[in-house]
XYZ file of C-alpha atoms in Angstrom:
643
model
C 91.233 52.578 99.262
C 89.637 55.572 99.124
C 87.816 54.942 102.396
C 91.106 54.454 104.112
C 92.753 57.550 102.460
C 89.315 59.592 103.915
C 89.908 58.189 107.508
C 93.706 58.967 107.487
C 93.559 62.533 106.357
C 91.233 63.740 109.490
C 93.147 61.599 112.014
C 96.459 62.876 110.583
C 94.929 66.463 111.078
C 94.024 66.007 114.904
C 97.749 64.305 115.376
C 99.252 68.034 113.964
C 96.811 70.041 116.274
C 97.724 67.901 119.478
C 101.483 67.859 118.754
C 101.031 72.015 118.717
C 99.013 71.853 121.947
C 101.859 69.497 123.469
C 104.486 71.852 122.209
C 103.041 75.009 123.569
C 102.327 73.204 127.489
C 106.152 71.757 126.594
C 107.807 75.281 126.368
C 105.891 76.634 129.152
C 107.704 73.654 131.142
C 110.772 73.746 130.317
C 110.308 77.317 131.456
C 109.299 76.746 134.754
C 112.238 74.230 135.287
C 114.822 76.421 133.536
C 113.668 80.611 134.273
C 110.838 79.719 137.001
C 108.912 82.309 138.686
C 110.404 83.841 142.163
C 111.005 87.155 144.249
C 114.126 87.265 142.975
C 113.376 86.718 138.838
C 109.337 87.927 138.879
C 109.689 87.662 135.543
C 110.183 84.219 135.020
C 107.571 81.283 133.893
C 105.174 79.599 135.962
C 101.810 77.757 135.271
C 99.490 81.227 135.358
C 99.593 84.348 133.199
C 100.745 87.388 134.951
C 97.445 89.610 135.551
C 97.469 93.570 134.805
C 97.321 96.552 137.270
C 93.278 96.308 137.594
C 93.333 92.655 138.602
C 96.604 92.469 140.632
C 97.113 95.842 142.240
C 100.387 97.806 141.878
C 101.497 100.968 143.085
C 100.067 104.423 141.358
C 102.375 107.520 141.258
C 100.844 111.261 140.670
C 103.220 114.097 139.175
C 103.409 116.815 138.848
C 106.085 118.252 136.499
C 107.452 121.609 137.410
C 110.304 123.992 135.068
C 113.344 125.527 136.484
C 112.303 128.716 135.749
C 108.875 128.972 136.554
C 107.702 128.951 133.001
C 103.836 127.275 132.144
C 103.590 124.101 131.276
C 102.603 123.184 127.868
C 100.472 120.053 126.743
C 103.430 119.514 124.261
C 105.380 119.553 127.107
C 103.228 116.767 128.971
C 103.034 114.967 126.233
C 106.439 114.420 125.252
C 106.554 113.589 129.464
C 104.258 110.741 128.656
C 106.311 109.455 125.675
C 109.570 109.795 128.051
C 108.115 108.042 130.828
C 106.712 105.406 128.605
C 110.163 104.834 126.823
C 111.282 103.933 130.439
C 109.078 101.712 131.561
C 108.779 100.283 128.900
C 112.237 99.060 128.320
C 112.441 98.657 132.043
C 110.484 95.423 130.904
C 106.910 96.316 132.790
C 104.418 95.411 130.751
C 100.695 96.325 131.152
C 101.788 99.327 132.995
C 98.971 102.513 132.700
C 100.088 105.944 132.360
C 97.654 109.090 131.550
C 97.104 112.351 131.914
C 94.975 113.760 135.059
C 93.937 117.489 134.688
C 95.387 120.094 132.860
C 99.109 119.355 134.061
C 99.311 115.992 136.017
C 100.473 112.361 134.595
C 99.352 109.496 136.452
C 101.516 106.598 136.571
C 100.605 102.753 137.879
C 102.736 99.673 137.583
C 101.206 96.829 137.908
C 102.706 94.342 140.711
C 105.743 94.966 143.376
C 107.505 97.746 142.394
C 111.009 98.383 143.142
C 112.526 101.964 144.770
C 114.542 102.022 141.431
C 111.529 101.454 139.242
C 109.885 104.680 141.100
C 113.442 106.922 141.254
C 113.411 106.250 137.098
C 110.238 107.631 136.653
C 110.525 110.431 138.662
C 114.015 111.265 137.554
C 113.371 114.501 134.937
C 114.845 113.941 131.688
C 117.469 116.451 129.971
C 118.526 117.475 127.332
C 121.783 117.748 125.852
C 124.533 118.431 122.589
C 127.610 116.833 122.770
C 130.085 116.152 119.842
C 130.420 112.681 118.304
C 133.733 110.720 118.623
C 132.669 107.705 116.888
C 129.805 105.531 115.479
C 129.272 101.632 115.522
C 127.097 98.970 114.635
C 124.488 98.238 117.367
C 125.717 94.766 118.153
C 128.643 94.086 120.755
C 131.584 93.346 118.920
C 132.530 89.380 118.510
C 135.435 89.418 120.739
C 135.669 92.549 123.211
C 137.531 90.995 125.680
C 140.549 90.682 123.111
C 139.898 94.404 122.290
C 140.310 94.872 125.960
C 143.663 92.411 126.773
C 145.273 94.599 124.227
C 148.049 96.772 126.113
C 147.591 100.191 126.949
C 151.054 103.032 126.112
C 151.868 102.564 129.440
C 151.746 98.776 129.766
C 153.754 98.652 126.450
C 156.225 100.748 127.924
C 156.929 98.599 130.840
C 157.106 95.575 128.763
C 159.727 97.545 127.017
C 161.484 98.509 129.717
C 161.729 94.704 131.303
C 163.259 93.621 128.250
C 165.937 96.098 128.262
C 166.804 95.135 132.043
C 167.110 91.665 131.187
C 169.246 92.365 127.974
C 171.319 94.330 130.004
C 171.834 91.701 132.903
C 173.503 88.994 130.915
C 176.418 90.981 130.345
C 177.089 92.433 133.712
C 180.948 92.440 133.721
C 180.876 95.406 131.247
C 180.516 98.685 132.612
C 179.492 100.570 129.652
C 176.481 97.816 129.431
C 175.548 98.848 132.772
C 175.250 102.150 132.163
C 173.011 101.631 129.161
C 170.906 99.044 131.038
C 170.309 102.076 133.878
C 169.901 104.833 131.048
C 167.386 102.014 129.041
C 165.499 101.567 132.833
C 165.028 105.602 133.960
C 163.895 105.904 130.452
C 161.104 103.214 130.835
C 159.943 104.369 134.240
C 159.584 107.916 132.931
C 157.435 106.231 129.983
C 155.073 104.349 132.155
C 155.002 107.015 134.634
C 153.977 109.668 131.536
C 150.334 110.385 132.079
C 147.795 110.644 129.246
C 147.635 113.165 126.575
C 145.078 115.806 127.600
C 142.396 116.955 124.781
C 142.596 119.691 123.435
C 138.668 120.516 122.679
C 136.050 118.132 123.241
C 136.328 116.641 119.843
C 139.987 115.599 120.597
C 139.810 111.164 120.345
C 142.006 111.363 123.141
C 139.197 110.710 125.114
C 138.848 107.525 123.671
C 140.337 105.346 126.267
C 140.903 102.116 126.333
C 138.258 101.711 128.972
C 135.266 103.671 126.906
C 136.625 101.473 124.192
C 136.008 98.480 126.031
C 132.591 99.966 127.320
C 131.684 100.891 123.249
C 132.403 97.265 122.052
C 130.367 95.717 125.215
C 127.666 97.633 124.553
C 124.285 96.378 122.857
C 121.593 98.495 121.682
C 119.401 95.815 120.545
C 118.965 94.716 124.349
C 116.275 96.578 125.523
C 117.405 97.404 128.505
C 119.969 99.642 127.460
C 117.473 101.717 125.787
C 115.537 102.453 129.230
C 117.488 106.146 129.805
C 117.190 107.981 132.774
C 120.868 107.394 133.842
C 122.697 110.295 135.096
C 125.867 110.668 133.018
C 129.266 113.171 133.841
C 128.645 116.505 131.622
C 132.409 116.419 131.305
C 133.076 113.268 130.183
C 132.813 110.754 127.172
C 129.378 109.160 127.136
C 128.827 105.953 126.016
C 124.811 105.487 124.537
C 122.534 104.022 121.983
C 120.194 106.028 120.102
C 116.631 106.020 120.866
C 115.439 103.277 118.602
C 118.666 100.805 119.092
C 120.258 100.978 115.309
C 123.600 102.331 116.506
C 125.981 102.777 119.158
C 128.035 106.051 119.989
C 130.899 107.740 121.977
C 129.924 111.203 122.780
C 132.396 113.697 123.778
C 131.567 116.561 126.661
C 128.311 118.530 126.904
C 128.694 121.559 125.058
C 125.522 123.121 124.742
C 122.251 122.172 127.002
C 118.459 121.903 126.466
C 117.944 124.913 128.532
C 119.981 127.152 125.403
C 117.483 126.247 122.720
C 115.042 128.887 122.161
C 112.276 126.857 120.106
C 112.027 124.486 117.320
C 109.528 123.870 114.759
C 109.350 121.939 111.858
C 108.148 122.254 108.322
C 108.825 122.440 104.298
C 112.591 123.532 103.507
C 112.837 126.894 101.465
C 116.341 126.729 99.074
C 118.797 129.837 98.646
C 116.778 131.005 96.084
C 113.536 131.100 98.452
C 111.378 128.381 96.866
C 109.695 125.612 98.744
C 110.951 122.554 98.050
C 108.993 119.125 99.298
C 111.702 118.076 101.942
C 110.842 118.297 105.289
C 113.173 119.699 107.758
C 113.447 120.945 111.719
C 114.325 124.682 112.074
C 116.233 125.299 115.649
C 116.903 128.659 117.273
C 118.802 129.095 120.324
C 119.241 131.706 123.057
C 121.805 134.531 122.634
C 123.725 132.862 125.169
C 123.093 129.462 123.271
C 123.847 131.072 119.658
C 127.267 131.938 120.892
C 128.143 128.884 121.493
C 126.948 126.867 119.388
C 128.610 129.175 116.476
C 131.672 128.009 118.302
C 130.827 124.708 118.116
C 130.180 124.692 114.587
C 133.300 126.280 113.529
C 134.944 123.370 115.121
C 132.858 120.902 113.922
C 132.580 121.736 110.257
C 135.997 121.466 109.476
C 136.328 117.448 111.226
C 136.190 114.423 109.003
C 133.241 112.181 109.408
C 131.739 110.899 112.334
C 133.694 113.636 114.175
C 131.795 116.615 112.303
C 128.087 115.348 113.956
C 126.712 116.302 117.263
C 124.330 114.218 118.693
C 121.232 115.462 120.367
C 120.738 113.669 123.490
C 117.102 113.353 125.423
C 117.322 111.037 128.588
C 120.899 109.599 127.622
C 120.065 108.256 124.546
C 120.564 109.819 120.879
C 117.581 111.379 118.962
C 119.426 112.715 116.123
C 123.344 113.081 115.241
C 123.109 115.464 112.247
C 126.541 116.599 111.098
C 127.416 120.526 110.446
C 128.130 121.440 107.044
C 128.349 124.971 107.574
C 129.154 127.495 110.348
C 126.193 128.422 112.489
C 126.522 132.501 113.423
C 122.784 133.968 114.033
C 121.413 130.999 116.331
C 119.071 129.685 114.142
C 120.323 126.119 112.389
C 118.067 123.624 109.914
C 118.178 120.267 110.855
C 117.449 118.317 107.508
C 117.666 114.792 106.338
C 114.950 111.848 105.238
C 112.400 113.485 107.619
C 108.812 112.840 107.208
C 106.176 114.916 108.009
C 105.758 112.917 110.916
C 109.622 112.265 112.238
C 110.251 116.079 111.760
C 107.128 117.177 114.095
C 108.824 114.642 116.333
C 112.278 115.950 116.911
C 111.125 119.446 116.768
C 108.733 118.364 119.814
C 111.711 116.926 121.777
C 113.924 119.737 121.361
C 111.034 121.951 122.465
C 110.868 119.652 125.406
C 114.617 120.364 125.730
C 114.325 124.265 125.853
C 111.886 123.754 128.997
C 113.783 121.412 131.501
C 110.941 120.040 133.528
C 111.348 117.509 137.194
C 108.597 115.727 138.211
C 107.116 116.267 141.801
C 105.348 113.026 143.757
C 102.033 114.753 143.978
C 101.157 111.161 145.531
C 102.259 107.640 146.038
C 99.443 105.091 146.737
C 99.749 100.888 146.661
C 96.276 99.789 145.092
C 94.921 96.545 146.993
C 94.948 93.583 144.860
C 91.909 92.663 146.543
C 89.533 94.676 144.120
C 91.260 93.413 141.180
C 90.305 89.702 142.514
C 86.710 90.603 143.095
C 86.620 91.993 139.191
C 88.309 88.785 137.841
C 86.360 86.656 139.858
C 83.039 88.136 138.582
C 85.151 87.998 135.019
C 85.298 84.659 134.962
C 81.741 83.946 136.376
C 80.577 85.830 133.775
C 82.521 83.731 130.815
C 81.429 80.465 132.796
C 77.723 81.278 132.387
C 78.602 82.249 129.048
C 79.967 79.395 128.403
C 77.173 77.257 129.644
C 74.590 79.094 128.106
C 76.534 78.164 124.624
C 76.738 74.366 125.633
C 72.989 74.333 126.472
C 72.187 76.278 123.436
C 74.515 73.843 121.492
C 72.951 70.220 122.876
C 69.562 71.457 122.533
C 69.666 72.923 118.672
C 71.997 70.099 117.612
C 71.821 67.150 119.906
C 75.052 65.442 119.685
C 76.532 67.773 117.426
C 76.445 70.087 120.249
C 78.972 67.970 122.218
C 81.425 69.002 119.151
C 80.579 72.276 119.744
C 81.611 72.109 123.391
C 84.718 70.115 122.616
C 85.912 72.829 120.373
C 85.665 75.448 122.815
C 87.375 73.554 125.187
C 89.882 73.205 123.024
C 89.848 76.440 122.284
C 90.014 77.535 125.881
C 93.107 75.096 126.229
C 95.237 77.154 123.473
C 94.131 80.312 124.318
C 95.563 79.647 128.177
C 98.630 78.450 127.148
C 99.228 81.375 124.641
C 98.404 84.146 127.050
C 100.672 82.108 129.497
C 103.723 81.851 127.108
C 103.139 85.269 126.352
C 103.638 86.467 130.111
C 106.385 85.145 130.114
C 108.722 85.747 126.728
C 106.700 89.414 126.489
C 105.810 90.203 130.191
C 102.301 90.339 128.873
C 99.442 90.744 131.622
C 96.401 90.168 131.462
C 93.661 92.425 132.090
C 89.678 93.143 133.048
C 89.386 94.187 129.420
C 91.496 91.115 128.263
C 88.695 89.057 130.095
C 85.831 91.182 128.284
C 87.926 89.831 124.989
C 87.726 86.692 126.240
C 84.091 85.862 126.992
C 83.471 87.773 123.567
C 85.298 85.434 122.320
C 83.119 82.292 123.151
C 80.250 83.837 121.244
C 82.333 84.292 117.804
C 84.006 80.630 118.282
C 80.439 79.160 118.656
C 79.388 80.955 115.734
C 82.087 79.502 113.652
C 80.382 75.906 114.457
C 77.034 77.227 114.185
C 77.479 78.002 109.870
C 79.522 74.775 109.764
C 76.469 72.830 111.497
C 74.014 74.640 109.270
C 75.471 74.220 105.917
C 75.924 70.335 106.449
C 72.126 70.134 107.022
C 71.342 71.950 104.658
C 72.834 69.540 102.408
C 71.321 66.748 103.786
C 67.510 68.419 103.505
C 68.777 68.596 99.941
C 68.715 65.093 99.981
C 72.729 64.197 100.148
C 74.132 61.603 102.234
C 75.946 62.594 105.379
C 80.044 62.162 104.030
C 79.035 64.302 100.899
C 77.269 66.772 103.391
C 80.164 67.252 105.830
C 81.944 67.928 102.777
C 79.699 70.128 100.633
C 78.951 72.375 103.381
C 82.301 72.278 104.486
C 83.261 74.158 101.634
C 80.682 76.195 101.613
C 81.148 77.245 105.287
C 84.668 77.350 105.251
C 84.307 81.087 103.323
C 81.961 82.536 105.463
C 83.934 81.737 108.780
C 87.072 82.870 107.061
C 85.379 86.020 106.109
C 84.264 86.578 109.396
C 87.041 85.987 111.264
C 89.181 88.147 108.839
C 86.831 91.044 109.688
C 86.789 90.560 113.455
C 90.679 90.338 113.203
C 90.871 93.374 111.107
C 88.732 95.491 113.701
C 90.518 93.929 116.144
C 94.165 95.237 114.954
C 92.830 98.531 114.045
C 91.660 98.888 117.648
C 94.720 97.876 118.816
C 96.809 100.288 117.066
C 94.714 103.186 117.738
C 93.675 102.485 121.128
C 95.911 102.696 124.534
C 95.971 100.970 128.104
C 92.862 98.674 128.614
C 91.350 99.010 125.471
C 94.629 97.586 123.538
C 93.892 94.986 126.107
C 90.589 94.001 124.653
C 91.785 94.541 121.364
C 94.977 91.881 122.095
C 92.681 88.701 123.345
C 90.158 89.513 120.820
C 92.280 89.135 118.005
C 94.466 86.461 119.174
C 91.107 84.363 119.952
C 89.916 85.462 116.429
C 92.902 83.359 114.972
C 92.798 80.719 117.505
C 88.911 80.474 116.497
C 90.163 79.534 112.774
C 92.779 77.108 114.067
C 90.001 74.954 116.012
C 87.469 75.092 113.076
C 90.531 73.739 110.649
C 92.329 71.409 112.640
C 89.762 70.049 115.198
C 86.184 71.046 114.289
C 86.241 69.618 110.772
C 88.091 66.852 110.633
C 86.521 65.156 113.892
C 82.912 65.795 112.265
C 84.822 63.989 109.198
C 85.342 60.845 111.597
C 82.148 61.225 113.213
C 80.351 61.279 109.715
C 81.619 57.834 109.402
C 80.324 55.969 113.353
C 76.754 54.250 113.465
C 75.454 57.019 115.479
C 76.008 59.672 113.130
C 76.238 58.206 110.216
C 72.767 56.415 110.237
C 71.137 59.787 111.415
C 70.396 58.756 115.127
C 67.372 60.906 116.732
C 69.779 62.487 118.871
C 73.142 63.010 116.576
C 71.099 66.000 115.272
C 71.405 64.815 112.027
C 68.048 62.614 111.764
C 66.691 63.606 108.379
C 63.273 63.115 109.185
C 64.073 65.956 112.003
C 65.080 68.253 109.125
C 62.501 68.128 106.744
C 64.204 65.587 104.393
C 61.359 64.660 101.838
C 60.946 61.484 100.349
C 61.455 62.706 96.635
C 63.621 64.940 95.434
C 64.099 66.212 91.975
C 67.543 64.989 90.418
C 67.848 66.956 87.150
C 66.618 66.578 83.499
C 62.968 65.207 84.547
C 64.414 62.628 86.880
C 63.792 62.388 90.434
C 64.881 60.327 93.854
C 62.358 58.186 95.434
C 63.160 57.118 99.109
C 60.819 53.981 100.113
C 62.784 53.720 103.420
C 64.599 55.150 106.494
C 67.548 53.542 104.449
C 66.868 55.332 101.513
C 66.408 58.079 103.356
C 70.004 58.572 104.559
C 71.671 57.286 101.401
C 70.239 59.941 98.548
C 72.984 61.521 96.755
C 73.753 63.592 93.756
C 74.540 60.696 91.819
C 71.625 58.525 92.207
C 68.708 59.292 89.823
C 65.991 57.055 88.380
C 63.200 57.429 85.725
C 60.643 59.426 85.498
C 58.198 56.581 85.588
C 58.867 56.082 89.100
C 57.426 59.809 90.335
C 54.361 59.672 91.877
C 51.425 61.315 90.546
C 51.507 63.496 93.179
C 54.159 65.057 94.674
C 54.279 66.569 97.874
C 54.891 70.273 97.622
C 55.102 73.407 99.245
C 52.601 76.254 99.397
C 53.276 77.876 96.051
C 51.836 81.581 94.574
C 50.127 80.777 91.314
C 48.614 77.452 91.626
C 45.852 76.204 89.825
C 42.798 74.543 90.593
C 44.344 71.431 90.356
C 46.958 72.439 93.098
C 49.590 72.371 90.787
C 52.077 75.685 90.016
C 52.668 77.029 86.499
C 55.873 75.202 86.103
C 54.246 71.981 86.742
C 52.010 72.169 84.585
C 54.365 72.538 81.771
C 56.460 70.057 82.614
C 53.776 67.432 82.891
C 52.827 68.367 79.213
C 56.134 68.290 78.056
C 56.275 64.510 79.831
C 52.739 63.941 77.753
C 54.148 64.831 74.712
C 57.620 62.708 74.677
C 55.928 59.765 75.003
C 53.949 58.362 72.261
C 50.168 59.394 71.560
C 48.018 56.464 71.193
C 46.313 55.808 67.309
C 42.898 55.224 66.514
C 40.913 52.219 65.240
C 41.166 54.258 61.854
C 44.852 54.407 61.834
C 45.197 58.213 62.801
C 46.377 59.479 65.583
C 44.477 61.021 68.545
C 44.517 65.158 68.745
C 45.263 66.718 71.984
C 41.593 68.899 72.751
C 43.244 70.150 75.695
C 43.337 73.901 75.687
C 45.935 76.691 77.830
């Protein structure tokens, strides 16, 4: 039975690893048969991961931004460019896409692939800043049923439905002249209703401006789709604007502009100091505008401070999408306003950065526009992958010649571990737009090293069980769970760099970091599900098992001697090959049956007689349990021997 349970458990394990492997080749299918790759959905699946700028080619944009008014250029100021342009392409859905800074002013932008005209014109198009007054606030989902929001009838439609039902009340009773007059009164009355245009607002705060068509637009809207988080859309300055804010956790309708980037003086951020002048530990964002800008935004916030909620917030708009709505809470008359909330050090440095970016308006020149051949790219990833072939075969020889047929494990886990990683990085390109680059490939051929080395402290740990004199089944075990922490370990710490670098790194490097960490856990997904349980199974076949010459696992090949010491004064003596391959921890036999002589290794302190310190003792100690022989006279014999 318990045979039967040991052979089930490792075949059971290789069923749940190949119905993973058949899932993730499954959904990469049904893919390519239901969102397949084409010119007109590059996006889609297909059979190959998408590669990066370096290995594909792309087109590479240099700008150059420039300010309205001929002010310098900050690195603030190119920095929060970056972040801008990044936001964009970003949630444009390009992946893999490289942007830096070149010099002391220009940002250099590729995309990897065919890029489209509107792709460029959104990354060129400068980003502004503006304030407009909040109308209302939603969740960021669509709502369940807009198109019932929308069917509802306008004043005007009402008023026509009205006025049809008074002409046909009035029809029936034609013969009465009085009736007829009332039905023409009832009809001029509902032509003048559905000919009355709109109320017109009265300041830009007025929900008047709410029509039924923003309505329609608000409830359609969803900010968790990230393309409606890419900006860069020019909106009317006079009219309602519809948005997200930046990071997709609400929805908004914005009234006019009121007051523009260009108005804000500067912005900093920092500790807030109470009425009474002490520091208190909340951060805030201090704002001061022009004199032009201070006038009206004390306007503003005389309005504004008097409105019920959402209608007393302005939001602060970079790129047409909300940074911050903060509402007034007091009237605003020397230009300088405090911006305060649950700010962190970090969130407050932030907005006060973007409103600085808003005070200096910048567009973005085309210093250059280049398309980078592809045919580079393949002569990298070509010497990529002829590099992590020879790699690879340099493991397998390695592999065959250390451990004989335990090397073809080894090369069947890589394999294996090759299949997976493919079809992650595959799946990946296309549910993420992932793409793979030169770096990615460096991750990958490091890769093969750290995988073998998982194998290599399994391998070792079962023979050193068996030099310890085990039989093979308790050595796959033994130094299975012995091994089993040190490849955890190891793997946790190359995962661990491997995130770090990651998080801290940017463009090709995060590539690197990516495939190195996602290998890392593939690594411990082989060594669980494949490695160990097939060694389990192979522990039990005739080849193995019986420690063939060339399974690696020959115990006269490792040094296996023919005693070994079982505990307590007992020892293991192995007369034959058999013998050999079957000592265990469980089978002892009497001291009687060592040898005079053992066979032992070059010790320190050994006497004359060849024997160490410790076995000397223990041989007296044998002496002196069993019983001394007695003398013709009855007495015992005396021991004369001397330390």
């Amino acid at each position: 039975m318990a045979s039967t349970k040991s052979r089930t458990r490792p075949v059971r394990t290789l069923v749940v690893l190949g119905a993973l492997i058949v899932a993730l080749f499954a959904s990469i299918f049904a893919g390519t048969q239901l969102d397949a790759k084409s010119e007109d959905n590059p996006g889609g699946a297909s059979w190959s991961p998408e590669l990066a700028l370096d290995l594909q080619g792309g087109t590479q944009l240099i700008l150059s931004p420039v300010t309205d008014d001929g002010q310098e250029v900050t690195d603030e100021d190119i920095n929060q460019s970056i972040a801008v342009i990044r936001q964009r392409i970003d949630s444009s859905g390009v992946a893999e896409a490289e942007i830096a800074r070149q010099g002391d002013s220009n940002i250099v932008v590729g995309i990897p692939g065919e890029v489209s005209q509107e792709t460029i014109d959104l990354i060129v198009t400068p980003a502004q800043m503006t304030f407009r007054p909040v109308l209302s606030v939603g969740s960021p989902l669509p709502a369940e049923d807009p198109d019932a929001e929308t069917e509802t009838p306008s004043s005007e439609e009402s008023a026509d439905a009205t006025g049809d039902e008074s002409a046909d009340a009035a029809t029936e009773d034609s013969a009465d002249a009085t009736t007829e007059d009332a039905e023409a009164d009832a009809e001029d009355g509902a032509t003048d209703a559905a000919t009355e245009p709109a109320p017109e607002p009265t300041d830009p705060s007025d929900l008047a401006q709410i029509t039924p068509e923003v309505q329609a637009e608000f409830d359609a809207l969803d900010c968790t789709d990230p393309t409606n988080l890419v900006g860069g859309e020019p909106s009317d300055p006079d009219a309602p604007l519809v948005t997200c804010d930046q990071d997709g956790f609400a929805k908004y309708i914005l009234g006019p502009v009121e007051v523009e980037g260009s108005d804000i003086d500067h912005a900093t951020s920092g500790l807030r100091t109470n009425s009474q002048g002490i520091q208190t530990n909340e951060w805030a964002v201090n704002l001061t505008f022009t004199d032009e800008g201070a006038d009206t935004f004390q306007g503003v916030s005389e309005r504004l401070v008097g409105l019920p909620s959402p209608q007393n917030q302005f939001g602060i708009v970079l790129d047409g999408l909300v940074i911050s709505a903060p509402s007034m809470n007091a009237v605003i008359t020397n230009g300088q306003a405090e911006i305060s909330g649950n700010f962190t050090r970090e969130s407050s440095a932030t907005l006060a950065s973007q409103l600085n970016f808003g005070a200096l308006p910048l567009t973005f020149e085309v210093q250059s526009q280049e398309q980078i051949s592809a045919t580079l790219g393949a002569d990298q990833l070509e010497k990529g992958l002829i590099a992590g072939l020879i790699g690879l075969a340099l493991v397998a020889v390695y592999s065959l010649f250390q451990y004989r047929g335990l090397g073809l494990v080894t090369v069947a886990s890589l394999l294996i571990a090759g299949l997976i990683t493919y079809g992650v990085i595959t799946l990946l390109s296309w549910t993420y737009g992932y793409r793979l680059s030169l770096p990615g490939v460096a991750g990958l051929i490091v890769a093969i090293g750290i995988t073998a080395d998982s194998f290599i402290v399994y391998f070792e740990r079962v023979r050193d069980e068996l030099r310890d004199g085990r039989g093979l089944t308790a050595a796959v075990d033994r130094g299975w769970s012995r091994a089993r922490r040190t490849i955890v370990a190891s793997d946790a710490v190359n995962f661990l760099a491997a995130a770090i670098l990651y998080l801290l790194a940017v463009g090709g490097v995060q590539g690197f970091a990516f495939t190195l960490g996602l290998t890392t856990l593939v690594d411990l997904l082989v060594v669980f599900l494949f490695t160990h349980p097939l060694l389990q199974l192979l522990a039990k076949t005739k080849f193995f098992g019986e420690g063939h010459p060339g399974s690696g696992l020959d115990p006269r090949r490792l040094g296996v001697t023919s005693v070994r010491y079982a505990g307590r004064g007992t020892t293991r003596r192995a007369k034959s090959r058999d013998d050999l391959l079957s000592l265990d921890d469980g089978a002892t036999t009497d001291a009687s049956d060592t040898p005079a002589r053992l066979p032992q290794p070059a010790t320190v302190g050994g006497g004359a007689d060849g024997m160490t310190i410790a076995e000397r003792r223990a041989a007296r100690r044998r002496e002196a349990d069993a019983e001394p022989p007695v003398d013709g006279d009855g007495t015992y014999a005396q021991d004369e021997e001397k330390n």
